[in-house]
Short mmCIF file of C-alpha atoms and ligand atoms in Angstrom, two decimals:
data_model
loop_
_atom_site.label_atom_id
_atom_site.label_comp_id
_atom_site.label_asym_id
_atom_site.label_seq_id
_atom_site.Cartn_x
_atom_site.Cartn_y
_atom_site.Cartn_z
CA UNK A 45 -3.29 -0.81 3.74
CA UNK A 46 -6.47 -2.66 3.20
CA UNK A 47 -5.12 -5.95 3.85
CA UNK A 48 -3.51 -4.96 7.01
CA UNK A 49 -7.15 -3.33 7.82
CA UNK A 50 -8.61 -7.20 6.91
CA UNK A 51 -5.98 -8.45 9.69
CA UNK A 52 -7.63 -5.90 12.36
CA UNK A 53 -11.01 -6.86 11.31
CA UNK A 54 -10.18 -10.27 11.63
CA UNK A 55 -8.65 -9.68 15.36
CA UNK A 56 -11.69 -7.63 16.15
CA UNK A 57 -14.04 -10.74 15.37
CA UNK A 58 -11.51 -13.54 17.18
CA UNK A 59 -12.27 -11.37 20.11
CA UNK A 60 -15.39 -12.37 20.40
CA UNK A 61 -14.68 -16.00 19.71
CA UNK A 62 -15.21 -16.16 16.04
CA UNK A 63 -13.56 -18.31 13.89
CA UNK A 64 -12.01 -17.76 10.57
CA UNK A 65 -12.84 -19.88 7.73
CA UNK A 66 -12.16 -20.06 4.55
CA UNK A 67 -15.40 -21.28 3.13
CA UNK A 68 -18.11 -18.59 2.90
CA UNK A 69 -20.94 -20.64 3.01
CA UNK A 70 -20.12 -21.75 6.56
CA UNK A 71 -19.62 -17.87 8.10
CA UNK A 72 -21.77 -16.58 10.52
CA UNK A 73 -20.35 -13.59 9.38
CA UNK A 74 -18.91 -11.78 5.88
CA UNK A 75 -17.68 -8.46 5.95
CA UNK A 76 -16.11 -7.19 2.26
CA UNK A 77 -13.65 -5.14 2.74
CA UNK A 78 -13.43 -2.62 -0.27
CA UNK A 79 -10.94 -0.64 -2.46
CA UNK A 80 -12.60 2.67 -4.35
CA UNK A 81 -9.76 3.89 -6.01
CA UNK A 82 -11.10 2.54 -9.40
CA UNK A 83 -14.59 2.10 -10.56
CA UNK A 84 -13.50 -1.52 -10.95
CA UNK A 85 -12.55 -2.29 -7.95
CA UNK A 86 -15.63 -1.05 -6.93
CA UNK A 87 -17.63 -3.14 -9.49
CA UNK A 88 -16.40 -6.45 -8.05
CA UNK A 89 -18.20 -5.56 -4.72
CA UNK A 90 -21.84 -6.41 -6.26
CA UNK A 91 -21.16 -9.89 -7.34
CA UNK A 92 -20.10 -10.72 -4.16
CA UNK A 93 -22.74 -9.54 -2.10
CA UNK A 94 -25.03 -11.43 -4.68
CA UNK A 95 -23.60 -14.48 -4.34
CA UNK A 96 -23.27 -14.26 -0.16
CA UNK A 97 -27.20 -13.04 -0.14
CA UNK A 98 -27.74 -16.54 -1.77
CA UNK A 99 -26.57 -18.24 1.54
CA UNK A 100 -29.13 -16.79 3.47
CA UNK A 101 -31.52 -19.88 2.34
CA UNK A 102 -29.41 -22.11 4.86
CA UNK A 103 -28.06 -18.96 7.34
CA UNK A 104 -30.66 -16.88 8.54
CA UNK A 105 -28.72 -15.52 10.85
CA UNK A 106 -25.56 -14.62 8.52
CA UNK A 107 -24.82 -11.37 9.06
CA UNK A 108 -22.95 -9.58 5.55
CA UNK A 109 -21.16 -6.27 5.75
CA UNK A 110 -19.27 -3.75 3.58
CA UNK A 111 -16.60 -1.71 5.17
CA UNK A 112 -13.32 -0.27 3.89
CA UNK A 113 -13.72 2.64 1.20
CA UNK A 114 -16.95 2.50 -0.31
CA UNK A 115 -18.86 2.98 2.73
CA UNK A 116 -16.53 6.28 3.22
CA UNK A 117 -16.78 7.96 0.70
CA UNK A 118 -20.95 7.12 0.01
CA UNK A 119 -21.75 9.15 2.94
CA UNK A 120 -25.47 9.43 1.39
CA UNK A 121 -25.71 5.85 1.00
CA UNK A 122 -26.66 6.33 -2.53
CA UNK A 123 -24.52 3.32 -3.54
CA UNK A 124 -25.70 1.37 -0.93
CA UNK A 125 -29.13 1.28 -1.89
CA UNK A 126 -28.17 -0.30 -4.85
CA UNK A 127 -27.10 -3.42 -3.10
CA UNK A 128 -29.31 -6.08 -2.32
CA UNK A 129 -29.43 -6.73 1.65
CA UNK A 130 -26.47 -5.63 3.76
CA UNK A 131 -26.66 -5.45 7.48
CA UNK A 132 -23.27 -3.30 8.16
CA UNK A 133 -22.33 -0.63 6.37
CA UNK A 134 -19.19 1.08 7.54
CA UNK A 135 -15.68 3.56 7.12
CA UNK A 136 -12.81 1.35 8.74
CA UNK A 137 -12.47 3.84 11.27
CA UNK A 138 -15.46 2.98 13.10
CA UNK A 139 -14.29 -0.47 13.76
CA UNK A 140 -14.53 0.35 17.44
CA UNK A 141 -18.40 1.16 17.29
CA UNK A 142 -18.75 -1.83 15.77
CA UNK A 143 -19.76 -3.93 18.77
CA UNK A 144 -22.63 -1.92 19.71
CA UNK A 145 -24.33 -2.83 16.20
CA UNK A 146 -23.26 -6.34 16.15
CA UNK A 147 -24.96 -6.57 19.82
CA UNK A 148 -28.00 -5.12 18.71
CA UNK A 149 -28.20 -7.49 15.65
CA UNK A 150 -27.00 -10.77 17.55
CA UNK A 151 -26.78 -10.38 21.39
CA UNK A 152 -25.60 -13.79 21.97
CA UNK A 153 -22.95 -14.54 19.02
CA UNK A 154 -21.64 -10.56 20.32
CA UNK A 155 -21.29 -9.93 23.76
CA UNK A 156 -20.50 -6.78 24.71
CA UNK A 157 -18.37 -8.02 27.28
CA UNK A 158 -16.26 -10.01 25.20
CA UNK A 159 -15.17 -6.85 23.02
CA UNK A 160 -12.55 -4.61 23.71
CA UNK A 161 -13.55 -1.00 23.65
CA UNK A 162 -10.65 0.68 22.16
CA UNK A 163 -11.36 4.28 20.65
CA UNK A 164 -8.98 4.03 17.10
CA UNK A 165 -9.30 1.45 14.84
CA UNK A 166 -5.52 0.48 14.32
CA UNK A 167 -5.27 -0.03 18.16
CA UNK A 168 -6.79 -3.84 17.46
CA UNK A 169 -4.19 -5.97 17.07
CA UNK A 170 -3.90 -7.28 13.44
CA UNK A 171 -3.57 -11.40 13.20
CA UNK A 172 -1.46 -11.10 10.77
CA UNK A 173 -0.99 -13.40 7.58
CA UNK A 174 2.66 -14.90 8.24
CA UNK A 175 4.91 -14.03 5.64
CA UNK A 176 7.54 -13.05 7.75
CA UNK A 177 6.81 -9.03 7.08
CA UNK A 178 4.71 -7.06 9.12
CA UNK A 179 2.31 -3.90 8.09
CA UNK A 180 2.32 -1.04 10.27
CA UNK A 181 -0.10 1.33 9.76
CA UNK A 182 1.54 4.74 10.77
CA UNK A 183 -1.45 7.11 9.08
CA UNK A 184 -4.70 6.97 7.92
CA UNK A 185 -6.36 9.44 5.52
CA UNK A 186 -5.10 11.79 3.41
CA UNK A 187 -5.24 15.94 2.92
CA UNK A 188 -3.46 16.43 -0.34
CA UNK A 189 -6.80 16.08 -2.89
CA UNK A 190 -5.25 15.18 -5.57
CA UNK A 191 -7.72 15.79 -8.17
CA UNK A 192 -8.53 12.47 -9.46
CA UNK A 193 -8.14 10.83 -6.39
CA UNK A 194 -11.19 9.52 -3.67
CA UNK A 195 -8.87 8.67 -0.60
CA UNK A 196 -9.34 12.03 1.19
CA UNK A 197 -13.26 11.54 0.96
CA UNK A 198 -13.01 7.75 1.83
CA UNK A 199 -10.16 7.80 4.44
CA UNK A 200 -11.13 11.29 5.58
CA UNK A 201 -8.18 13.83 6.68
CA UNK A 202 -4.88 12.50 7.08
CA UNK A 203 -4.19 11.30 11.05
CA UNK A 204 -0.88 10.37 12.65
CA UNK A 205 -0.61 7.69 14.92
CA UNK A 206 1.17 8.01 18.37
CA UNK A 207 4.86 7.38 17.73
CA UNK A 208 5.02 5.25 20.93
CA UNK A 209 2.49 2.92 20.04
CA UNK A 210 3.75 2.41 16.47
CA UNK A 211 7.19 1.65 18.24
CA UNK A 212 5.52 -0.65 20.68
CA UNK A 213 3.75 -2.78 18.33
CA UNK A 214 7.44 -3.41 16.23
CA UNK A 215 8.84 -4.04 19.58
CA UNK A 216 5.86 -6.35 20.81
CA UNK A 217 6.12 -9.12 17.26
CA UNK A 218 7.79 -12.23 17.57
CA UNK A 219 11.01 -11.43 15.54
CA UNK A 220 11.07 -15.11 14.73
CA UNK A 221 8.26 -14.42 12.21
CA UNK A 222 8.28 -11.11 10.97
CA UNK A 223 11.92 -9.72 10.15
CA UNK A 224 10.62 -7.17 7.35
CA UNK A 225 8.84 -4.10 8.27
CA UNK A 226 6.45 -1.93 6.07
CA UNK A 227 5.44 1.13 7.18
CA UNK A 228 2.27 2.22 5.82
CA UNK A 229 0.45 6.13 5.12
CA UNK A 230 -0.88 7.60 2.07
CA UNK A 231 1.39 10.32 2.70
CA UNK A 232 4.02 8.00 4.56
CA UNK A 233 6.99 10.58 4.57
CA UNK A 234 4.73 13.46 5.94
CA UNK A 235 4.32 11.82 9.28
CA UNK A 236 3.84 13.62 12.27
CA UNK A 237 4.50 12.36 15.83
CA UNK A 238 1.54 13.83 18.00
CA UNK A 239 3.84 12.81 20.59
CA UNK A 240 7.58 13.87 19.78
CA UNK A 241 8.68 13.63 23.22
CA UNK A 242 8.86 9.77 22.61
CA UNK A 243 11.59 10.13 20.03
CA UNK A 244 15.38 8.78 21.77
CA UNK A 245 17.23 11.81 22.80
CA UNK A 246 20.21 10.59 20.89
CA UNK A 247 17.80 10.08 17.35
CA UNK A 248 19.87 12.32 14.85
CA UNK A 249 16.39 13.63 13.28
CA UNK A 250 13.93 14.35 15.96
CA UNK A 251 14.13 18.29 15.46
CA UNK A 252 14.52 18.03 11.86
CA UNK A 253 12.32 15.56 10.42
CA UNK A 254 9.50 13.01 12.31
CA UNK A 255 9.87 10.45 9.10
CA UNK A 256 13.48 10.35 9.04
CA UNK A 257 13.15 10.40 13.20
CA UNK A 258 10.55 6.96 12.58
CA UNK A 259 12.88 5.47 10.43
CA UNK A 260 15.56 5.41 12.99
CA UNK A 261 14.03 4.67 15.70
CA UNK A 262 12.78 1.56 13.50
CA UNK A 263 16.28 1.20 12.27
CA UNK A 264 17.48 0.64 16.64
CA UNK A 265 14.76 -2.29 17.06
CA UNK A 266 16.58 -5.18 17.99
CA UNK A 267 15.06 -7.98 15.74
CA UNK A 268 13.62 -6.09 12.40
CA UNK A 269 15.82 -7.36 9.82
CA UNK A 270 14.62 -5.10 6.84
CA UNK A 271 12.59 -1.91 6.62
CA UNK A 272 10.31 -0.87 3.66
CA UNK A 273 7.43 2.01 3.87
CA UNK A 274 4.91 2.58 0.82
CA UNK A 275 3.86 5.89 0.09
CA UNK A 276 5.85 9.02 0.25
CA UNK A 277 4.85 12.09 -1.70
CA UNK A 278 7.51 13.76 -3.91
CA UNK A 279 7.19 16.71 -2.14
CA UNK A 280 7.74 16.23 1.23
CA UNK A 281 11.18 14.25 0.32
CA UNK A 282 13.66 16.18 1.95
CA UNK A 283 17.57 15.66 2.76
CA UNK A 284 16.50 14.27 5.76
CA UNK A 285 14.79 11.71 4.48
CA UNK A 286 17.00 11.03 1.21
CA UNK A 287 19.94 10.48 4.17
CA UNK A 288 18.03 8.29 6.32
CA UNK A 289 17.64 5.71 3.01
CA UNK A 290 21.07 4.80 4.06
CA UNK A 291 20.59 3.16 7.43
CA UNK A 292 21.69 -0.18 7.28
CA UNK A 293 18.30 -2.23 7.71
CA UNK A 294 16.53 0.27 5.03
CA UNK A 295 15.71 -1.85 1.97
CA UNK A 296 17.45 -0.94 -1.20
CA UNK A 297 14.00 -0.39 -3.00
CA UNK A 298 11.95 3.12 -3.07
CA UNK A 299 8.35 3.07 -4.53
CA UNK A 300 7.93 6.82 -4.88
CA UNK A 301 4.64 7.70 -7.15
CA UNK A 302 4.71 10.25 -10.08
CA UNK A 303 1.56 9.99 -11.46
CA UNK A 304 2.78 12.27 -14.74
CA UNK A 305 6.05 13.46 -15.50
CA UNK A 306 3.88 16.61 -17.60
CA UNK A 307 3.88 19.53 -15.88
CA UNK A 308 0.83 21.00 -16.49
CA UNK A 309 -0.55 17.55 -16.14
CA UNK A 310 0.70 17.74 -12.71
CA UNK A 311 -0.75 20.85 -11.88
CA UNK A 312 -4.08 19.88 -12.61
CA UNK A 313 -3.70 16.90 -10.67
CA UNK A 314 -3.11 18.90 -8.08
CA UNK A 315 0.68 17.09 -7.33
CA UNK A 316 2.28 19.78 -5.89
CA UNK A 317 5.83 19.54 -7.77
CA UNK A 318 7.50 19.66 -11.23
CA UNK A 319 8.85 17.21 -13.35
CA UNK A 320 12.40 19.27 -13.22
CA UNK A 321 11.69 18.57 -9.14
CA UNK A 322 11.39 14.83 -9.65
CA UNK A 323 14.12 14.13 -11.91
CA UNK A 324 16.58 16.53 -9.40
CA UNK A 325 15.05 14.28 -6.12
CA UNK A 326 15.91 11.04 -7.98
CA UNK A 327 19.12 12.71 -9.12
CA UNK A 328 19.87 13.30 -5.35
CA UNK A 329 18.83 9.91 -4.02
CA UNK A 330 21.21 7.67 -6.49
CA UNK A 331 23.78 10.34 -5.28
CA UNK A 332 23.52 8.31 -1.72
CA UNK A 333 22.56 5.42 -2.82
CA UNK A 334 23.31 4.71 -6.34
CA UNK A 335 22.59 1.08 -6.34
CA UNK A 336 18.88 1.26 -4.85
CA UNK A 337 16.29 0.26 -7.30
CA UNK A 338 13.31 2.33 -8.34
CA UNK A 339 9.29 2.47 -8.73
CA UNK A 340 6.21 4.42 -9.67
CA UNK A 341 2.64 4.73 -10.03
CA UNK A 342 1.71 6.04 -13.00
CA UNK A 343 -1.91 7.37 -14.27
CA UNK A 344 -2.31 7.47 -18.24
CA UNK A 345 -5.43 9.31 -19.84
CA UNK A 346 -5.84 11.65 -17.37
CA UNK A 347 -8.49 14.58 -18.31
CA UNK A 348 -7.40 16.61 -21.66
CA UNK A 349 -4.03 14.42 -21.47
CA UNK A 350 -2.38 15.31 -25.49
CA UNK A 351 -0.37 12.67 -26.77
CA UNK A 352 2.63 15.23 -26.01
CA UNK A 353 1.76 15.23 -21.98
CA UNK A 354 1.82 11.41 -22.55
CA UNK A 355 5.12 11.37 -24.00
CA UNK A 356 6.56 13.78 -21.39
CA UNK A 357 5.60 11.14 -19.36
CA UNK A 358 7.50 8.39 -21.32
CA UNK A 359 10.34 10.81 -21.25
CA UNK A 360 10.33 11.22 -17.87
CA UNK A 361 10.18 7.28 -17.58
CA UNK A 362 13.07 6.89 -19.28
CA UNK A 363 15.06 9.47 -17.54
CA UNK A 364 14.69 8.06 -14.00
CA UNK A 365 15.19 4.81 -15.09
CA UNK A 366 13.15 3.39 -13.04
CA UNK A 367 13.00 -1.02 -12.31
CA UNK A 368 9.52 -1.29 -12.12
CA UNK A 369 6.25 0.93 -12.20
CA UNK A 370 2.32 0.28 -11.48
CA UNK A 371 0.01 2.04 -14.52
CA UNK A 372 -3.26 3.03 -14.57
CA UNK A 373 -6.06 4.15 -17.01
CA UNK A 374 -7.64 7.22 -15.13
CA UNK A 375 -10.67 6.18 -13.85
CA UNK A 376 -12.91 8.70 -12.84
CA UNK A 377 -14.16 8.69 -9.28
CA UNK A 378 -17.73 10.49 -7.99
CA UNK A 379 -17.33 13.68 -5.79
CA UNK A 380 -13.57 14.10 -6.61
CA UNK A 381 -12.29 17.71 -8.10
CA UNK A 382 -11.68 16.11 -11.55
CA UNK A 383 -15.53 14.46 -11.37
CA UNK A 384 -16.62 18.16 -10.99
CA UNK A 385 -14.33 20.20 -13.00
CA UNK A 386 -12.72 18.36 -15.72
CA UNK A 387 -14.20 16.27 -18.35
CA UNK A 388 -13.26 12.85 -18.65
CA UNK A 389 -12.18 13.03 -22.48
CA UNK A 390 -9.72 10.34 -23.63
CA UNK A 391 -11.00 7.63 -25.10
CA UNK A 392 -10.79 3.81 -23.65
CA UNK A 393 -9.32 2.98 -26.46
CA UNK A 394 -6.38 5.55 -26.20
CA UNK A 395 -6.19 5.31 -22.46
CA UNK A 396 -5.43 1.76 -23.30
CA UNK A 397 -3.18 2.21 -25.97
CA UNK A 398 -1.04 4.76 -23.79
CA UNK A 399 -1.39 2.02 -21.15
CA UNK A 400 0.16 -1.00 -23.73
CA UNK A 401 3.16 1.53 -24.53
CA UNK A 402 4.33 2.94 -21.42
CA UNK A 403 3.78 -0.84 -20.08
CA UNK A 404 5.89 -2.16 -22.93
CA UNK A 405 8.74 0.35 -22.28
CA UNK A 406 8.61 -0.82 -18.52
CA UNK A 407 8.71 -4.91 -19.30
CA UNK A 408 11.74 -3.38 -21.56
CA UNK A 409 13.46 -1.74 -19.04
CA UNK A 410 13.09 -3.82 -16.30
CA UNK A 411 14.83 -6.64 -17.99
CA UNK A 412 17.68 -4.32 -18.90
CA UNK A 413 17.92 -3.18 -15.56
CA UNK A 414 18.03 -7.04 -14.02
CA UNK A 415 20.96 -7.79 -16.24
CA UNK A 416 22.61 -5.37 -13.76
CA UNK A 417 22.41 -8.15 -11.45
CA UNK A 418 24.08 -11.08 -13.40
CA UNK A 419 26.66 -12.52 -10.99
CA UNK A 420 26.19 -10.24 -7.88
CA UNK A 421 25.35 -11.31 -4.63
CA UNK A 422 21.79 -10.20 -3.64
CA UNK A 423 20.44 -10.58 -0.21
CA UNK A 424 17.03 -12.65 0.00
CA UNK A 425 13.94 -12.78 2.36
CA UNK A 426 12.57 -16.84 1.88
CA UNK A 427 9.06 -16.29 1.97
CA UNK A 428 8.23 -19.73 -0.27
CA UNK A 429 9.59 -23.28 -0.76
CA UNK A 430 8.26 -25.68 -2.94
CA UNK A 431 9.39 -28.33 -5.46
CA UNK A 432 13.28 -27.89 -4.38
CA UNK A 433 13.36 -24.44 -5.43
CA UNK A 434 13.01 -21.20 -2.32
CA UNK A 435 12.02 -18.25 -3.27
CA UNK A 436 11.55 -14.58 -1.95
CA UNK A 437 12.17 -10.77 -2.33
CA UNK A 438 15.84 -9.57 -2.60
CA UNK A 439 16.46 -5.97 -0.64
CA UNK A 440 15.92 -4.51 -4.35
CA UNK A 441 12.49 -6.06 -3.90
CA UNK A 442 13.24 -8.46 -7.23
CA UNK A 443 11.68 -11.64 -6.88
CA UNK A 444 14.97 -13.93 -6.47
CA UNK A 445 14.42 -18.24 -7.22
CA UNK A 446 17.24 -20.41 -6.16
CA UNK A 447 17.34 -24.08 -5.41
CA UNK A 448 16.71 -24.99 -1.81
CA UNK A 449 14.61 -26.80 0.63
CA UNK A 450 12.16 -25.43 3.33
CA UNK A 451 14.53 -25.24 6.40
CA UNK A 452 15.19 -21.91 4.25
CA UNK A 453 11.69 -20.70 5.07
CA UNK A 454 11.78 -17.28 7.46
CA UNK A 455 15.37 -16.87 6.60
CA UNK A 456 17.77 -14.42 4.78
CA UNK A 457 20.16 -15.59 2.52
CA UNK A 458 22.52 -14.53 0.43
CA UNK A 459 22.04 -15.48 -2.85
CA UNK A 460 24.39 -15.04 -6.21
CA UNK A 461 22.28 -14.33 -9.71
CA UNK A 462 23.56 -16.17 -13.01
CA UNK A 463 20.06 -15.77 -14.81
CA UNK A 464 18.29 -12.44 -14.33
CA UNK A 465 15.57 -12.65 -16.43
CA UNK A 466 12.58 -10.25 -15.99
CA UNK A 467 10.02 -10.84 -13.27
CA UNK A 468 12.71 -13.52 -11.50
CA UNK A 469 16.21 -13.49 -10.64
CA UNK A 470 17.77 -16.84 -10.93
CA UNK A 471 20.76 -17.84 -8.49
CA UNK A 472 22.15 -20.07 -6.50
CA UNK A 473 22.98 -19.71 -2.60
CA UNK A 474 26.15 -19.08 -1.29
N1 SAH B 196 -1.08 8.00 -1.66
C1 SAH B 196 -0.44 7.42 -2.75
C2 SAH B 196 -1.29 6.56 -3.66
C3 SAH B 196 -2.72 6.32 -3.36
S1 SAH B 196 -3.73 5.57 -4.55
C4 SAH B 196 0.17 8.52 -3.60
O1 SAH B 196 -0.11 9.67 -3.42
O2 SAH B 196 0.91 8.20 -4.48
C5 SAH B 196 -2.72 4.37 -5.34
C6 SAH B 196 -2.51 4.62 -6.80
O3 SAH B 196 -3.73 4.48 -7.48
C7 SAH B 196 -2.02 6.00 -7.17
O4 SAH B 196 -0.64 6.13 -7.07
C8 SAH B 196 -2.53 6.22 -8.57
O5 SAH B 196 -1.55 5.88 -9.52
C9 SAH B 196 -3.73 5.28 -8.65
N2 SAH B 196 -4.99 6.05 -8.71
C10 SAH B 196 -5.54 6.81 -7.75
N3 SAH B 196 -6.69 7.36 -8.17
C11 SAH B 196 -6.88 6.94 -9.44
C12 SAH B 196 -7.88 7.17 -10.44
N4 SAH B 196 -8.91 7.95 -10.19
N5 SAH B 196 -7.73 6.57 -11.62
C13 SAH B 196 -6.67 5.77 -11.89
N6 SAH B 196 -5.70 5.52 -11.00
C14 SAH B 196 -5.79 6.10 -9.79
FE1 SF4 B 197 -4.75 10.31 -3.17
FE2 SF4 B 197 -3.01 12.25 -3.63
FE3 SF4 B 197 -3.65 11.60 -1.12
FE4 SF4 B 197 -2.17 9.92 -2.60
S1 SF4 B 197 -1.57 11.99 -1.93
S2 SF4 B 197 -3.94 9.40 -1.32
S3 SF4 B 197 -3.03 10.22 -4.62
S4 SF4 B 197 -5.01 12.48 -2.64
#
């Protein structure tokens, strides 16, 4: 989601006739756009704006700026003042009052005339980064609170964007370029159209479900090849949704996020649903698709986590046997519930420990579950080609490497697997 922000930001200063460039000691202007969901992420930001103060020597003029979700969730600017100079300090969401301050700061390099005054911030058109899939941003913000989580304070309250314009920027790429499709929301499969009148009178799903209803409608676009979203919540999978995995653009991949597969872990996470719940919704999805692969997010060390919650999560692993998974030591974040209620009590050391194991059972399983693979035909998005060899994402999103040359590029292929090993999938075309 942040990188698709980057793209808008980068639209938003084309506007006025900017360039981009790749060098920083050349910009005019450097805007950081940050990720808070771990302290680390965080960290990163200072040495950067250290380094990019050092330009001023030459730059007088250079104009630096944090946006993204520091700014959001700081509201006090108590980080901020910890930085050394910054001239903008800003939520993504108030992209469009952006020009005003830029004016004020440098009339001539920012015209006012030259921007366009649009009131939402994903209504600038994103240049996007060709690699022939396309983010679109369906939902900002977030209202579940989570306990350990800082998106709700630095994305504010979860907002739905129009169906119709989420249909019309699909409709609008050049299908040349962009054949995948990821929808993106923190809460992805609790979208909302504020304006269900828009749906097709013949979508299946419009009075039963708006996500399922999106993913049809997304399914009917002539041109979009392959469809992917990233993230739903557990909770708000229904039948609905489970049936609309199965239209015949959706990809054959599903990153759904568990966090903990303890129960009382869960609770005090504030993830509204039971491990018993997740196992049975994975149980039901293999029952329409069985073939789709499967991944997670998964936080280890949470607050007061015993090494039996950790191994309920293990189990868990195991039983939803998933392909691939994303772990994280818990890193607490300022103002959240946990930050005010819990105490922050497991060790580095055994956060990482817990972190080595349920990473090592992964890197196990995921090899196992590649061998699945071993002469069957997968179906292949060429996003690279170098050296004789093209590479790209299958529809199970596995990385799939097959010998090739770059006429491939922007193409799907099918491709047959004699060597799965465990990050690639080795074929040949067919
Ligand atoms: N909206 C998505 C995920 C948002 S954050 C969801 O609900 O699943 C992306 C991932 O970062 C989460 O899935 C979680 O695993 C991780 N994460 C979020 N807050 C964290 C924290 N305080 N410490 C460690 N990991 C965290
Ligand atoms: Fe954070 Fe939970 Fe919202 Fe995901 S659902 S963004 S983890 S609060």
């Amino acid at each position: 989601m942040n990188k698709n922000d980057s793209e808008r930001i980068a639209s938003f200063l084309v506007d006025f006739g900017l360039k981009q460039t790749t060098k920083p000691e050349k910009a005019d202007v450097l805007l950081i756009n940050t990720c808070s969901v771990r302290e680390h992420a965080e960290q990163r930001v200072f040495g950067f704006i250290h380094n990019w103060n050092k330009f001023r020597e030459n730059k007088p003029n250079l104009i630096i700026g944090i946006t993204g979700c520091l700014p959001g969730h700081d509201k006090d600017e108590k980080i901020r003042k910890k930085f050394e100079k910054v001239d903008l300090y800003f939520p993504i969401i108030d992209l469009p009052n952006l020009p005003e301050k830029l004016n004020k700061i440098n009339p001539e390099l920012f015209p006012l005339e030259k921007s366009k005054q649009l009131s939402e911030y994903w209504e600038y058109e994103p240049i996007r980064q060709n690699n022939f899939s396309a983010s679109i941003t369906i939902q900002n913000g977030c209202n579940n609170f989570c306990t350990y989580c800082i998106v709700p304070y630095s994305r504010g309250r979860e907002k739905n964007r129009p169906l119709k314009e989420i249909l019309e920027e699909i409709k609008k790429l050049d299908k040349e370029k962009f054949l995948q499709i990821d929808l993106l929301g923190q809460v992805v499969n609790n979208y909302q159209a504020p304006d269900p009148e828009n749906f097709s009178l013949n979508n299946p799903y419009q009075e039963k479900d708006h996500f399922a209803a999106l993913l049809w409608e997304v399914n009917q676009i002539e041109g979009v090849k392959r469809i992917f979203f990233t993230a739903p919540d557990p909770q708000y999978f229904n039948d609905w949704q489970i049936e609309a995995l199965t239209l015949p653009k959706m990809m054959n991949y599903l990153h759904i996020p568990v966090q903990s597969g303890d129960n009382k872990i869960l609770k005090k996470m504030n993830r509204k649903y039971t491990r018993e719940f997740f196992i049975e919704l994975i149980r039901k999805i293999r029952q329409v698709k069985p073939e789709i692969a499967l991944g997670t997010d998964i936080i280890v060390g949470f607050c007061g986590e015993t090494e039996e919650q950790f191994q309920n999560t293990l189990d868990l692993y195991q039983q939803c046997d998933f392909d691939i998974s994303y772990h994280a030591k818990y890193s607490n974040r300022p103002g959240t519930v946990a930050d005010k209620l819990f105490v922050d009590d497991i060790s580095e050391e055994i956060k990482k420990e817990r972190w080595q194991k349920i990473q090592k059972i992964m890197e196990e399983q995921t090899l196992k579950k590649n061998q699945f693979y071993k002469d069957k035909i997968v179906s292949v998005l060429v996003t690279e080609c170098q050296d004789g060899y093209c590479q790209g994402n299958s529809k199970e999103m596995k990385l799939t490497k097959f010998l090739g040359d770059k006429s491939l590029l922007g193409k799907i292929v099918q491709v047959k697997i004699n060597n799965p090993e465990r990050w690639i999938l080795f074929g040949e075309m067919v």
